[in-house]
mmCIF file of C-alpha atoms and ligand atoms in Angstrom:
data_model
loop_
_atom_site.group_PDB
_atom_site.id
_atom_site.type_symbol
_atom_site.label_atom_id
_atom_site.label_comp_id
_atom_site.label_asym_id
_atom_site.label_seq_id
_atom_site.Cartn_x
_atom_site.Cartn_y
_atom_site.Cartn_z
ATOM 1 C CA MET A 1 -19.036 -28.100 248.885
ATOM 2 C CA PRO A 2 -16.065 -28.760 246.508
ATOM 3 C CA ARG A 3 -16.886 -27.781 242.918
ATOM 4 C CA THR A 4 -16.255 -30.332 240.239
ATOM 5 C CA ALA A 5 -14.901 -28.968 236.953
ATOM 6 C CA THR A 6 -17.001 -29.631 233.983
ATOM 7 C CA ILE A 7 -15.048 -31.629 231.509
ATOM 8 C CA LYS A 8 -16.074 -31.096 227.880
ATOM 9 C CA LYS A 9 -15.636 -34.074 225.643
ATOM 10 C CA LEU A 10 -13.634 -32.992 222.602
ATOM 11 C CA ARG A 11 -14.795 -34.567 219.441
ATOM 12 C CA PRO A 12 -11.653 -36.313 217.939
ATOM 13 C CA GLN A 13 -10.482 -34.234 214.900
ATOM 14 C CA PRO A 14 -10.549 -36.339 211.737
ATOM 15 C CA GLU A 15 -7.396 -36.632 209.669
ATOM 16 C CA PHE A 16 -7.490 -35.282 206.112
ATOM 17 C CA PRO A 17 -5.004 -36.004 203.490
ATOM 18 C CA LEU A 18 -2.677 -33.050 202.683
ATOM 19 C CA ASP A 19 -1.237 -31.853 199.386
ATOM 20 C CA SER A 20 -3.115 -34.692 197.580
ATOM 21 C CA HIS A 21 -3.457 -32.708 194.340
ATOM 22 C CA PRO A 22 -0.906 -30.585 192.502
ATOM 23 C CA GLU A 23 -1.166 -26.701 192.705
ATOM 24 C CA VAL A 24 -0.356 -24.530 189.718
ATOM 25 C CA SER A 25 1.376 -21.150 190.474
ATOM 26 C CA LEU A 26 2.861 -18.398 188.470
ATOM 27 C CA ASP A 27 6.534 -19.541 187.907
ATOM 28 C CA PHE A 28 9.594 -17.675 188.774
ATOM 29 C CA SER A 29 10.920 -17.731 185.269
ATOM 30 C CA SER A 30 7.948 -15.810 183.882
ATOM 31 C CA VAL A 31 8.551 -13.171 186.576
ATOM 32 C CA LYS A 32 12.217 -12.867 185.578
ATOM 33 C CA GLN A 33 11.352 -12.560 181.968
ATOM 34 C CA TYR A 34 8.753 -9.821 182.703
ATOM 35 C CA LEU A 35 11.370 -7.889 184.646
ATOM 36 C CA LEU A 36 13.803 -8.138 181.794
ATOM 37 C CA LYS A 37 11.292 -6.236 179.614
ATOM 38 C CA HIS A 38 9.936 -3.950 182.336
ATOM 39 C CA PRO A 39 12.760 -2.969 184.668
ATOM 40 C CA TYR A 40 11.791 -2.594 188.295
ATOM 41 C CA LYS A 41 10.557 0.912 189.392
ATOM 42 C CA LYS A 42 8.404 0.223 192.537
ATOM 43 C CA PRO A 43 6.563 -2.523 194.257
ATOM 44 C CA ILE A 44 4.524 -4.587 191.833
ATOM 45 C CA LEU A 45 2.173 -7.498 191.810
ATOM 46 C CA LEU A 46 2.390 -9.565 188.614
ATOM 47 C CA VAL A 47 -0.706 -11.567 188.052
ATOM 48 C CA ASP A 48 -1.130 -14.392 185.635
ATOM 49 C CA LEU A 49 -4.855 -14.280 184.541
ATOM 50 C CA GLU A 50 -4.841 -17.748 183.141
ATOM 51 C CA ILE A 51 -4.098 -19.117 186.531
ATOM 52 C CA VAL A 52 -7.039 -17.149 187.913
ATOM 53 C CA ARG A 53 -9.123 -18.807 185.213
ATOM 54 C CA GLY A 54 -7.725 -22.238 186.008
ATOM 55 C CA LYS A 55 -8.481 -21.892 189.690
ATOM 56 C CA THR A 56 -11.982 -20.788 189.041
ATOM 57 C CA ARG A 57 -12.579 -23.694 186.780
ATOM 58 C CA ARG A 58 -11.119 -26.071 189.333
ATOM 59 C CA PHE A 59 -13.333 -24.709 192.027
ATOM 60 C CA ARG A 60 -16.426 -25.174 189.832
ATOM 61 C CA ALA A 61 -15.429 -28.802 188.843
ATOM 62 C CA CYS A 62 -14.882 -29.738 192.535
ATOM 63 C CA LEU A 63 -18.278 -28.357 193.586
ATOM 64 C CA PRO A 64 -20.649 -28.217 190.629
ATOM 65 C CA ARG A 65 -23.663 -27.284 192.824
ATOM 66 C CA VAL A 66 -21.725 -24.319 194.403
ATOM 67 C CA ARG A 67 -21.520 -21.062 192.627
ATOM 68 C CA PRO A 68 -18.355 -19.164 193.554
ATOM 69 C CA HIS A 69 -19.029 -15.466 194.412
ATOM 70 C CA PHE A 70 -15.554 -14.046 194.522
ATOM 71 C CA ALA A 71 -14.728 -11.907 197.544
ATOM 72 C CA VAL A 72 -13.662 -8.713 195.757
ATOM 73 C CA LYS A 73 -11.686 -7.567 198.790
ATOM 74 C CA ALA A 74 -9.077 -10.214 197.964
ATOM 75 C CA ASN A 75 -8.031 -8.490 194.686
ATOM 76 C CA PRO A 76 -10.283 -5.804 193.201
ATOM 77 C CA ASP A 77 -8.189 -5.360 190.058
ATOM 78 C CA PRO A 78 -10.676 -5.016 187.118
ATOM 79 C CA ARG A 79 -8.579 -7.349 184.907
ATOM 80 C CA VAL A 80 -8.870 -10.020 187.456
ATOM 81 C CA LEU A 81 -12.626 -9.345 187.856
ATOM 82 C CA LYS A 82 -13.116 -9.572 184.171
ATOM 83 C CA VAL A 83 -11.728 -13.085 184.031
ATOM 84 C CA LEU A 84 -13.953 -14.165 186.868
ATOM 85 C CA ILE A 85 -17.011 -12.692 185.047
ATOM 86 C CA GLN A 86 -15.992 -14.711 181.964
ATOM 87 C CA GLU A 87 -15.846 -17.823 184.067
ATOM 88 C CA GLY A 88 -19.281 -17.362 185.366
ATOM 89 C CA ALA A 89 -18.471 -16.268 188.923
ATOM 90 C CA GLY A 90 -20.719 -14.073 190.968
ATOM 91 C CA PHE A 91 -19.298 -11.618 193.698
ATOM 92 C CA GLU A 92 -19.414 -10.760 197.278
ATOM 93 C CA ILE A 93 -18.808 -7.173 198.444
ATOM 94 C CA ALA A 94 -17.810 -5.340 201.570
ATOM 95 C CA SER A 95 -18.658 -1.826 200.414
ATOM 96 C CA ILE A 96 -20.366 0.173 197.661
ATOM 97 C CA ALA A 97 -17.030 1.097 196.145
ATOM 98 C CA GLU A 98 -16.722 -2.609 195.276
ATOM 99 C CA LEU A 99 -20.262 -2.645 193.912
ATOM 100 C CA ASP A 100 -19.346 0.325 191.704
ATOM 101 C CA ILE A 101 -16.298 -1.509 190.221
ATOM 102 C CA LEU A 102 -18.494 -4.535 189.487
ATOM 103 C CA MET A 103 -21.319 -2.507 187.854
ATOM 104 C CA GLY A 104 -18.694 -0.696 185.782
ATOM 105 C CA LEU A 105 -17.793 -4.087 184.370
ATOM 106 C CA GLY A 106 -21.382 -4.940 183.581
ATOM 107 C CA VAL A 107 -22.108 -7.146 186.490
ATOM 108 C CA ALA A 108 -25.891 -7.071 187.540
ATOM 109 C CA PRO A 109 -26.285 -6.140 191.123
ATOM 110 C CA SER A 110 -28.682 -9.051 191.624
ATOM 111 C CA GLU A 111 -25.519 -11.263 191.183
ATOM 112 C CA VAL A 112 -23.810 -9.405 194.072
ATOM 113 C CA PHE A 113 -24.105 -10.488 197.707
ATOM 114 C CA TYR A 114 -23.457 -7.785 200.414
ATOM 115 C CA SER A 115 -21.632 -9.922 202.887
ATOM 116 C CA ASN A 116 -20.276 -7.310 205.307
ATOM 117 C CA PRO A 117 -22.263 -7.888 208.539
ATOM 118 C CA MET A 118 -21.991 -4.108 209.396
ATOM 119 C CA LYS A 119 -23.372 -1.784 206.712
ATOM 120 C CA SER A 120 -24.024 1.902 207.064
ATOM 121 C CA ARG A 121 -27.620 3.095 206.370
ATOM 122 C CA ALA A 122 -26.240 5.258 203.462
ATOM 123 C CA TYR A 123 -24.419 2.189 201.894
ATOM 124 C CA LEU A 124 -27.558 0.076 202.300
ATOM 125 C CA GLU A 125 -29.687 2.659 200.607
ATOM 126 C CA TYR A 126 -27.240 3.012 197.741
ATOM 127 C CA ALA A 127 -26.917 -0.722 197.246
ATOM 128 C CA SER A 128 -30.597 -1.475 197.421
ATOM 129 C CA ALA A 129 -31.346 1.420 195.032
ATOM 130 C CA LYS A 130 -28.886 -0.126 192.470
ATOM 131 C CA GLY A 131 -30.655 -3.465 192.785
ATOM 132 C CA VAL A 132 -28.585 -5.544 195.289
ATOM 133 C CA GLU A 133 -31.157 -8.116 196.799
ATOM 134 C CA TRP A 134 -29.133 -10.174 199.261
ATOM 135 C CA PHE A 135 -27.691 -8.751 202.534
ATOM 136 C CA VAL A 136 -26.005 -10.516 205.392
ATOM 137 C CA VAL A 137 -26.995 -9.970 209.011
ATOM 138 C CA ASP A 138 -25.773 -11.137 212.311
ATOM 139 C CA SER A 139 -27.551 -9.124 214.924
ATOM 140 C CA ASP A 140 -30.990 -7.895 215.828
ATOM 141 C CA GLU A 141 -29.960 -4.257 215.044
ATOM 142 C CA GLU A 142 -28.739 -5.130 211.550
ATOM 143 C CA ILE A 143 -31.928 -7.137 210.693
ATOM 144 C CA ARG A 144 -33.942 -4.086 211.653
ATOM 145 C CA LYS A 145 -31.682 -1.629 209.860
ATOM 146 C CA VAL A 146 -31.770 -3.682 206.567
ATOM 147 C CA GLN A 147 -35.502 -4.168 206.944
ATOM 148 C CA SER A 148 -36.114 -0.465 207.414
ATOM 149 C CA VAL A 149 -34.139 0.408 204.339
ATOM 150 C CA LYS A 150 -35.436 -2.350 202.073
ATOM 151 C CA ALA A 151 -38.542 -4.027 203.307
ATOM 152 C CA ASP A 152 -38.227 -6.915 200.820
ATOM 153 C CA ALA A 153 -34.503 -7.482 201.256
ATOM 154 C CA LYS A 154 -33.488 -11.104 201.283
ATOM 155 C CA MET A 155 -31.265 -11.638 204.346
ATOM 156 C CA TYR A 156 -28.845 -14.449 205.346
ATOM 157 C CA LEU A 157 -27.728 -14.939 208.837
ATOM 158 C CA ARG A 158 -24.004 -15.206 209.557
ATOM 159 C CA ILE A 159 -23.403 -17.713 212.241
ATOM 160 C CA ASP A 160 -20.261 -18.239 214.313
ATOM 161 C CA VAL A 161 -18.247 -21.356 213.466
ATOM 162 C CA PRO A 162 -14.944 -22.627 214.695
ATOM 163 C CA ASN A 163 -11.883 -21.149 213.058
ATOM 164 C CA ILE A 164 -9.505 -23.815 214.402
ATOM 165 C CA GLY A 165 -6.662 -24.352 211.962
ATOM 166 C CA SER A 166 -7.094 -21.071 210.034
ATOM 167 C CA ASP A 167 -3.997 -18.970 209.419
ATOM 168 C CA TRP A 168 -6.043 -15.782 209.351
ATOM 169 C CA PRO A 169 -8.917 -16.369 211.827
ATOM 170 C CA LEU A 170 -12.022 -14.237 211.372
ATOM 171 C CA ALA A 171 -14.194 -15.520 214.296
ATOM 172 C CA GLY A 172 -15.188 -13.209 217.143
ATOM 173 C CA LYS A 173 -15.843 -9.829 215.373
ATOM 174 C CA PHE A 174 -18.761 -11.231 213.367
ATOM 175 C CA GLY A 175 -21.169 -14.231 213.437
ATOM 176 C CA ALA A 176 -24.229 -14.799 215.674
ATOM 177 C CA HIS A 177 -23.585 -17.380 218.423
ATOM 178 C CA MET A 178 -25.816 -20.364 218.239
ATOM 179 C CA ASN A 179 -27.342 -19.432 221.647
ATOM 180 C CA ASP A 180 -28.555 -16.140 220.163
ATOM 181 C CA VAL A 181 -29.970 -17.572 216.947
ATOM 182 C CA PRO A 182 -33.507 -18.344 218.332
ATOM 183 C CA ASP A 183 -33.842 -14.637 219.408
ATOM 184 C CA LEU A 184 -32.552 -13.423 215.930
ATOM 185 C CA ILE A 185 -35.184 -15.710 214.162
ATOM 186 C CA GLU A 186 -37.863 -14.390 216.423
ATOM 187 C CA ALA A 187 -36.744 -10.752 215.761
ATOM 188 C CA ALA A 188 -36.853 -11.434 211.911
ATOM 189 C CA VAL A 189 -40.396 -12.879 212.178
ATOM 190 C CA ALA A 190 -41.517 -9.958 214.392
ATOM 191 C CA CYS A 191 -40.440 -7.320 211.882
ATOM 192 C CA LYS A 192 -41.487 -9.436 208.893
ATOM 193 C CA ALA A 193 -38.043 -9.698 207.452
ATOM 194 C CA ASP A 194 -37.319 -12.246 204.830
ATOM 195 C CA LEU A 195 -34.610 -14.176 206.714
ATOM 196 C CA ALA A 196 -33.850 -16.568 203.856
ATOM 197 C CA GLY A 197 -30.510 -18.244 204.451
ATOM 198 C CA VAL A 198 -27.304 -18.927 206.442
ATOM 199 C CA THR A 199 -23.683 -18.165 205.919
ATOM 200 C CA PHE A 200 -20.486 -18.599 207.852
ATOM 201 C CA HIS A 201 -16.760 -18.094 207.482
ATOM 202 C CA VAL A 202 -14.359 -20.811 208.709
ATOM 203 C CA GLY A 203 -11.384 -18.411 208.782
ATOM 204 C CA SER A 204 -9.091 -17.357 205.974
ATOM 205 C CA GLN A 205 -6.363 -19.872 204.723
ATOM 206 C CA CYS A 206 -8.260 -22.516 206.606
ATOM 207 C CA LEU A 207 -6.269 -25.842 206.883
ATOM 208 C CA ASN A 208 -9.033 -27.793 208.648
ATOM 209 C CA PRO A 209 -11.863 -29.098 206.430
ATOM 210 C CA GLU A 210 -13.781 -30.144 209.609
ATOM 211 C CA ASN A 211 -14.657 -26.450 210.101
ATOM 212 C CA TRP A 212 -16.924 -26.552 206.901
ATOM 213 C CA ARG A 213 -18.631 -29.772 208.169
ATOM 214 C CA VAL A 214 -19.380 -28.071 211.483
ATOM 215 C CA GLY A 215 -20.614 -24.878 209.718
ATOM 216 C CA MET A 216 -22.825 -26.837 207.458
ATOM 217 C CA ASP A 217 -24.287 -28.938 210.341
ATOM 218 C CA ARG A 218 -25.075 -25.728 212.293
ATOM 219 C CA ALA A 219 -26.639 -24.239 209.181
ATOM 220 C CA ARG A 220 -28.854 -27.272 208.823
ATOM 221 C CA LYS A 221 -30.071 -26.739 212.439
ATOM 222 C CA VAL A 222 -30.710 -23.073 211.783
ATOM 223 C CA PHE A 223 -32.682 -23.881 208.608
ATOM 224 C CA ALA A 224 -34.807 -26.210 210.745
ATOM 225 C CA SER A 225 -35.522 -23.514 213.380
ATOM 226 C CA MET A 226 -36.331 -21.034 210.584
ATOM 227 C CA ARG A 227 -38.785 -23.439 208.928
ATOM 228 C CA ALA A 228 -40.455 -24.118 212.310
ATOM 229 C CA VAL A 229 -41.534 -20.526 212.559
ATOM 230 C CA GLY A 230 -42.658 -20.215 208.944
ATOM 231 C CA LEU A 231 -39.565 -18.692 207.384
ATOM 232 C CA ARG A 232 -38.462 -19.970 203.982
ATOM 233 C CA PRO A 233 -34.649 -20.540 204.003
ATOM 234 C CA ARG A 234 -33.334 -20.963 200.506
ATOM 235 C CA LEU A 235 -29.659 -19.801 200.479
ATOM 236 C CA LEU A 236 -26.683 -21.609 201.893
ATOM 237 C CA ASN A 237 -23.574 -19.483 201.616
ATOM 238 C CA LEU A 238 -20.347 -21.466 202.551
ATOM 239 C CA GLY A 239 -18.232 -18.350 202.794
ATOM 240 C CA GLY A 240 -14.540 -18.206 202.080
ATOM 241 C CA GLY A 241 -11.438 -19.718 203.592
ATOM 242 C CA TYR A 242 -10.239 -22.150 200.899
ATOM 243 C CA PRO A 243 -6.526 -22.308 201.268
ATOM 244 C CA VAL A 244 -3.530 -21.946 198.973
ATOM 245 C CA ARG A 245 -0.086 -23.642 199.267
ATOM 246 C CA HIS A 246 2.610 -21.530 200.937
ATOM 247 C CA VAL A 247 5.103 -23.234 203.264
ATOM 248 C CA LYS A 248 2.783 -25.626 204.968
ATOM 249 C CA PRO A 249 0.918 -28.607 203.445
ATOM 250 C CA ILE A 250 -2.829 -27.914 202.795
ATOM 251 C CA PRO A 251 -5.935 -29.949 202.285
ATOM 252 C CA SER A 252 -6.475 -29.738 198.590
ATOM 253 C CA MET A 253 -9.689 -28.129 197.294
ATOM 254 C CA GLU A 254 -10.760 -31.620 196.267
ATOM 255 C CA THR A 255 -10.502 -32.793 199.833
ATOM 256 C CA ILE A 256 -12.486 -29.888 201.229
ATOM 257 C CA ALA A 257 -15.051 -30.397 198.405
ATOM 258 C CA GLU A 258 -15.510 -33.967 199.490
ATOM 259 C CA VAL A 259 -16.561 -32.871 202.918
ATOM 260 C CA ILE A 260 -18.829 -30.144 201.619
ATOM 261 C CA HIS A 261 -20.352 -32.525 199.055
ATOM 262 C CA LYS A 262 -21.287 -34.982 201.771
ATOM 263 C CA GLU A 263 -23.015 -32.372 203.854
ATOM 264 C CA LEU A 264 -24.834 -30.913 200.848
ATOM 265 C CA ARG A 265 -27.103 -33.926 200.623
ATOM 266 C CA HIS A 266 -28.956 -32.487 203.640
ATOM 267 C CA PHE A 267 -30.050 -29.431 201.627
ATOM 268 C CA GLY A 268 -32.789 -29.897 199.165
ATOM 269 C CA PRO A 269 -32.918 -28.448 195.636
ATOM 270 C CA GLU A 270 -34.908 -25.500 196.835
ATOM 271 C CA VAL A 271 -31.645 -24.259 198.406
ATOM 272 C CA GLN A 272 -29.295 -22.122 196.310
ATOM 273 C CA VAL A 273 -25.783 -22.916 197.381
ATOM 274 C CA ILE A 274 -22.908 -20.344 196.914
ATOM 275 C CA ALA A 275 -19.416 -19.826 198.369
ATOM 276 C CA GLU A 276 -17.229 -16.794 198.690
ATOM 277 C CA PRO A 277 -13.644 -17.854 197.778
ATOM 278 C CA GLY A 278 -11.190 -14.949 197.754
ATOM 279 C CA ARG A 279 -7.599 -16.039 198.274
ATOM 280 C CA TYR A 280 -8.129 -19.390 196.640
ATOM 281 C CA LEU A 281 -8.963 -17.909 193.189
ATOM 282 C CA VAL A 282 -6.210 -15.220 193.038
ATOM 283 C CA SER A 283 -3.257 -16.022 195.335
ATOM 284 C CA ASP A 284 -1.435 -18.554 193.212
ATOM 285 C CA ALA A 285 -1.649 -16.305 190.215
ATOM 286 C CA GLY A 286 0.590 -13.629 191.663
ATOM 287 C CA TYR A 287 4.130 -12.708 192.504
ATOM 288 C CA PHE A 288 4.688 -9.588 194.699
ATOM 289 C CA ILE A 289 8.038 -8.032 193.941
ATOM 290 C CA CYS A 290 9.661 -5.375 196.050
ATOM 291 C CA ARG A 291 13.144 -4.195 196.828
ATOM 292 C CA VAL A 292 15.488 -3.780 199.698
ATOM 293 C CA VAL A 293 15.941 -0.059 200.318
ATOM 294 C CA GLY A 294 18.572 -0.557 203.097
ATOM 295 C CA THR A 295 20.063 -2.802 205.700
ATOM 296 C CA ALA A 296 21.194 -2.061 209.308
ATOM 297 C CA MET A 297 22.814 -3.876 212.084
ATOM 298 C CA ARG A 298 21.216 -2.818 215.408
ATOM 299 C CA ASN A 299 22.093 -4.397 218.730
ATOM 300 C CA ASN A 300 23.507 -7.488 216.922
ATOM 301 C CA GLN A 301 20.374 -7.991 214.894
ATOM 302 C CA ARG A 302 20.269 -7.692 211.244
ATOM 303 C CA TRP A 303 17.470 -5.554 209.847
ATOM 304 C CA MET A 304 16.428 -5.049 206.236
ATOM 305 C CA TYR A 305 13.983 -2.516 204.980
ATOM 306 C CA TRP A 306 11.800 -3.163 201.978
ATOM 307 C CA ASP A 307 10.083 -0.556 199.797
ATOM 308 C CA ALA A 308 6.745 -2.258 200.646
ATOM 309 C CA GLY A 309 6.025 -3.318 204.154
ATOM 310 C CA VAL A 310 2.876 -3.669 206.282
ATOM 311 C CA PHE A 311 1.328 -0.493 204.766
ATOM 312 C CA GLY A 312 2.529 -1.325 201.347
ATOM 313 C CA GLY A 313 0.853 -4.720 200.835
ATOM 314 C CA VAL A 314 2.856 -7.231 202.864
ATOM 315 C CA ILE A 315 0.681 -7.330 205.971
ATOM 316 C CA GLU A 316 -0.551 -10.954 206.276
ATOM 317 C CA THR A 317 2.820 -11.998 207.853
ATOM 318 C CA THR A 318 1.731 -10.085 210.857
ATOM 319 C CA GLU A 319 -0.805 -12.737 211.871
ATOM 320 C CA GLY A 320 1.642 -15.483 211.134
ATOM 321 C CA LEU A 321 1.018 -16.333 207.465
ATOM 322 C CA ARG A 322 4.263 -17.351 205.899
ATOM 323 C CA TYR A 323 5.126 -16.958 202.262
ATOM 324 C CA ASN A 324 7.722 -18.548 200.132
ATOM 325 C CA ILE A 325 10.142 -15.723 199.513
ATOM 326 C CA TYR A 326 12.939 -15.674 196.986
ATOM 327 C CA THR A 327 15.996 -13.511 196.310
ATOM 328 C CA GLU A 328 18.852 -13.671 193.803
ATOM 329 C CA ARG A 329 21.566 -14.063 196.485
ATOM 330 C CA ASP A 330 22.891 -17.362 197.643
ATOM 331 C CA GLY A 331 24.748 -16.435 200.835
ATOM 332 C CA GLU A 332 24.464 -18.438 204.009
ATOM 333 C CA PRO A 333 20.899 -18.302 205.498
ATOM 334 C CA VAL A 334 20.871 -16.120 208.694
ATOM 335 C CA ALA A 335 18.087 -14.501 210.826
ATOM 336 C CA TRP A 336 16.848 -11.077 209.593
ATOM 337 C CA ASN A 337 14.155 -8.804 210.883
ATOM 338 C CA VAL A 338 12.224 -7.248 207.843
ATOM 339 C CA ALA A 339 10.562 -3.950 208.060
ATOM 340 C CA GLY A 340 8.805 -1.576 205.639
ATOM 341 C CA PRO A 341 9.964 1.812 204.636
ATOM 342 C CA THR A 342 7.633 3.901 206.896
ATOM 343 C CA CYS A 343 8.549 5.556 210.246
ATOM 344 C CA ASP A 344 5.911 3.559 212.091
ATOM 345 C CA SER A 345 7.095 0.936 214.518
ATOM 346 C CA VAL A 346 4.186 -1.268 213.557
ATOM 347 C CA ASP A 347 5.635 -1.628 210.169
ATOM 348 C CA VAL A 348 7.594 -4.817 210.868
ATOM 349 C CA VAL A 349 6.888 -7.541 208.349
ATOM 350 C CA MET A 350 8.602 -10.415 210.141
ATOM 351 C CA ARG A 351 11.258 -11.189 212.676
ATOM 352 C CA ASP A 352 14.008 -13.761 212.756
ATOM 353 C CA GLU A 353 13.372 -15.113 209.287
ATOM 354 C CA LEU A 354 16.117 -16.798 207.390
ATOM 355 C CA PHE A 355 17.380 -14.951 204.359
ATOM 356 C CA PRO A 356 20.882 -14.958 202.687
ATOM 357 C CA ALA A 357 23.508 -13.110 204.697
ATOM 358 C CA ASP A 358 24.710 -11.177 201.656
ATOM 359 C CA LEU A 359 21.423 -9.411 200.984
ATOM 360 C CA GLN A 360 21.911 -5.752 200.410
ATOM 361 C CA GLU A 361 20.396 -2.491 199.260
ATOM 362 C CA GLY A 362 18.898 -2.717 195.843
ATOM 363 C CA ASP A 363 18.155 -6.469 195.796
ATOM 364 C CA LEU A 364 14.902 -7.601 194.632
ATOM 365 C CA ILE A 365 12.494 -9.620 196.869
ATOM 366 C CA PHE A 366 10.062 -12.140 195.185
ATOM 367 C CA ILE A 367 7.074 -13.248 197.173
ATOM 368 C CA LYS A 368 5.252 -16.294 195.800
ATOM 369 C CA ASN A 369 1.453 -16.795 195.694
ATOM 370 C CA ALA A 370 0.772 -13.345 196.768
ATOM 371 C CA GLY A 371 -2.148 -12.410 194.463
ATOM 372 C CA ALA A 372 -4.619 -11.957 197.339
ATOM 373 C CA TYR A 373 -4.597 -9.480 200.134
ATOM 374 C CA THR A 374 -1.429 -7.666 199.163
ATOM 375 C CA THR A 375 -2.198 -4.822 196.783
ATOM 376 C CA ALA A 376 -5.748 -4.759 198.144
ATOM 377 C CA TYR A 377 -4.350 -3.785 201.603
ATOM 378 C CA ALA A 378 -1.788 -1.236 200.442
ATOM 379 C CA SER A 379 -2.119 2.514 201.375
ATOM 380 C CA THR A 380 0.048 5.534 200.676
ATOM 381 C CA PHE A 381 0.897 5.988 204.382
ATOM 382 C CA ASN A 382 3.956 8.114 204.900
ATOM 383 C CA GLY A 383 3.782 9.163 201.141
ATOM 384 C CA PHE A 384 5.057 5.860 199.685
ATOM 385 C CA PRO A 385 3.320 5.015 196.364
ATOM 386 C CA LEU A 386 0.808 2.236 195.964
ATOM 387 C CA PRO A 387 2.220 -0.986 194.304
ATOM 388 C CA ASP A 388 1.513 -1.447 190.570
ATOM 389 C CA VAL A 389 -0.476 -4.394 189.225
ATOM 390 C CA ALA A 390 0.652 -5.923 185.963
ATOM 391 C CA THR A 391 -0.930 -8.929 184.263
ATOM 392 C CA LEU A 392 0.099 -11.853 181.974
ATOM 393 C CA GLY A 393 -2.238 -13.878 179.794
ATOM 394 C CA ALA A 394 -5.938 -13.548 178.908
HETATM 395 C C1 PLP B 401 -17.517 -12.129 204.223
HETATM 396 C C2 PLP B 401 -16.361 -12.702 203.600
HETATM 397 N N1 PLP B 401 -16.398 -13.594 202.651
HETATM 398 C C3 PLP B 401 -15.403 -14.182 202.055
HETATM 399 C C4 PLP B 401 -14.062 -13.747 202.335
HETATM 400 C C5 PLP B 401 -12.974 -14.394 201.562
HETATM 401 O O1 PLP B 401 -12.216 -15.205 202.388
HETATM 402 P P1 PLP B 401 -10.996 -15.975 201.745
HETATM 403 O O2 PLP B 401 -10.110 -14.994 201.065
HETATM 404 O O3 PLP B 401 -10.402 -16.597 202.944
HETATM 405 O O4 PLP B 401 -11.523 -17.048 200.862
HETATM 406 C C6 PLP B 401 -13.895 -12.842 203.351
HETATM 407 C C7 PLP B 401 -12.558 -12.498 203.811
HETATM 408 O O5 PLP B 401 -12.275 -11.772 204.709
HETATM 409 C C8 PLP B 401 -15.032 -12.336 203.967
HETATM 410 O O6 PLP B 401 -14.905 -11.368 204.941
#
């Protein structure tokens, strides 16, 4: 018998306004002024702390019911974290090293959410001994692991949601599939775990507000299933993903907030609502500055080598994120391949990007809105130094 293909009806994707609100970024003239007083020595991220403050206030104004818990991984610099503390943010951590930084700044561990779905037993023991109360889970094994270390842990279930339209997708590695959720709820009940909430991540630099709507709709269904078996869900964690303006138009925070706000009416006052913005709070505040260490013509292709590449902080281009990048040359734009200074062939920042033809050894490179996921990623691979971080304001 001939088999008929199952045709899935795709829900039409709603249109959202783009660039409807102005964005505030660290301006180039402040960077130039800084360099006049502090001549360039090695790659450096210059962060304007007042912009971090402004972005935090804007997030809170857009979503008064949602407390931002900054994703420390985006930029763990203590000066940045201090501003976020002053602005009333909480935090989300991936490791106990991040917890230690926060405790060193006086943050109460009860304000810290441990949102890495895979935690070693030793890290769990350390975090719970220090007083962390909330732990994410997305598998039967992790529910049992957390429960065995801390019987009264409050757990929130990370569910899988679409990452369509995200420049740095995070789906696949983590997040329980909706088909598996009933079994996970059963496992929690069986081992008397306090499964008390839901989280999701729409993908980093997410340009599609619809992902939040779908995530919240799924969370609502999971809440109902939890209640049906006697669990008491009381945390909705909207994760990260709020985008910043690089080369493509973005839905403004206000547009995303409208979608979230509409869905929030399905969650009663007993539900604490948080989010985990990373990039949104810090990207616009920073310029990453590095320098051309050399150029080469190979097989008719122009190559330039920066003193910071994939291992030195400029890694997000490898998944397609595109920055606004400036130089002080004004030659004709031509295609260049850009690589970092290490001997590793993976260390290629981008290919066939347009830069002035007259760029040469010693020229500075200015990467705009690079306050997130640059210095945080950098390593000393091949013996190159970590970038510096300097701050303006506050
Ligand atoms: C669990 C979790 N929460 C929040 C974030 C922050 O995401 P973003 O910087 O896109 O807001 C991340 C980023 O990887 C994450 O893994």
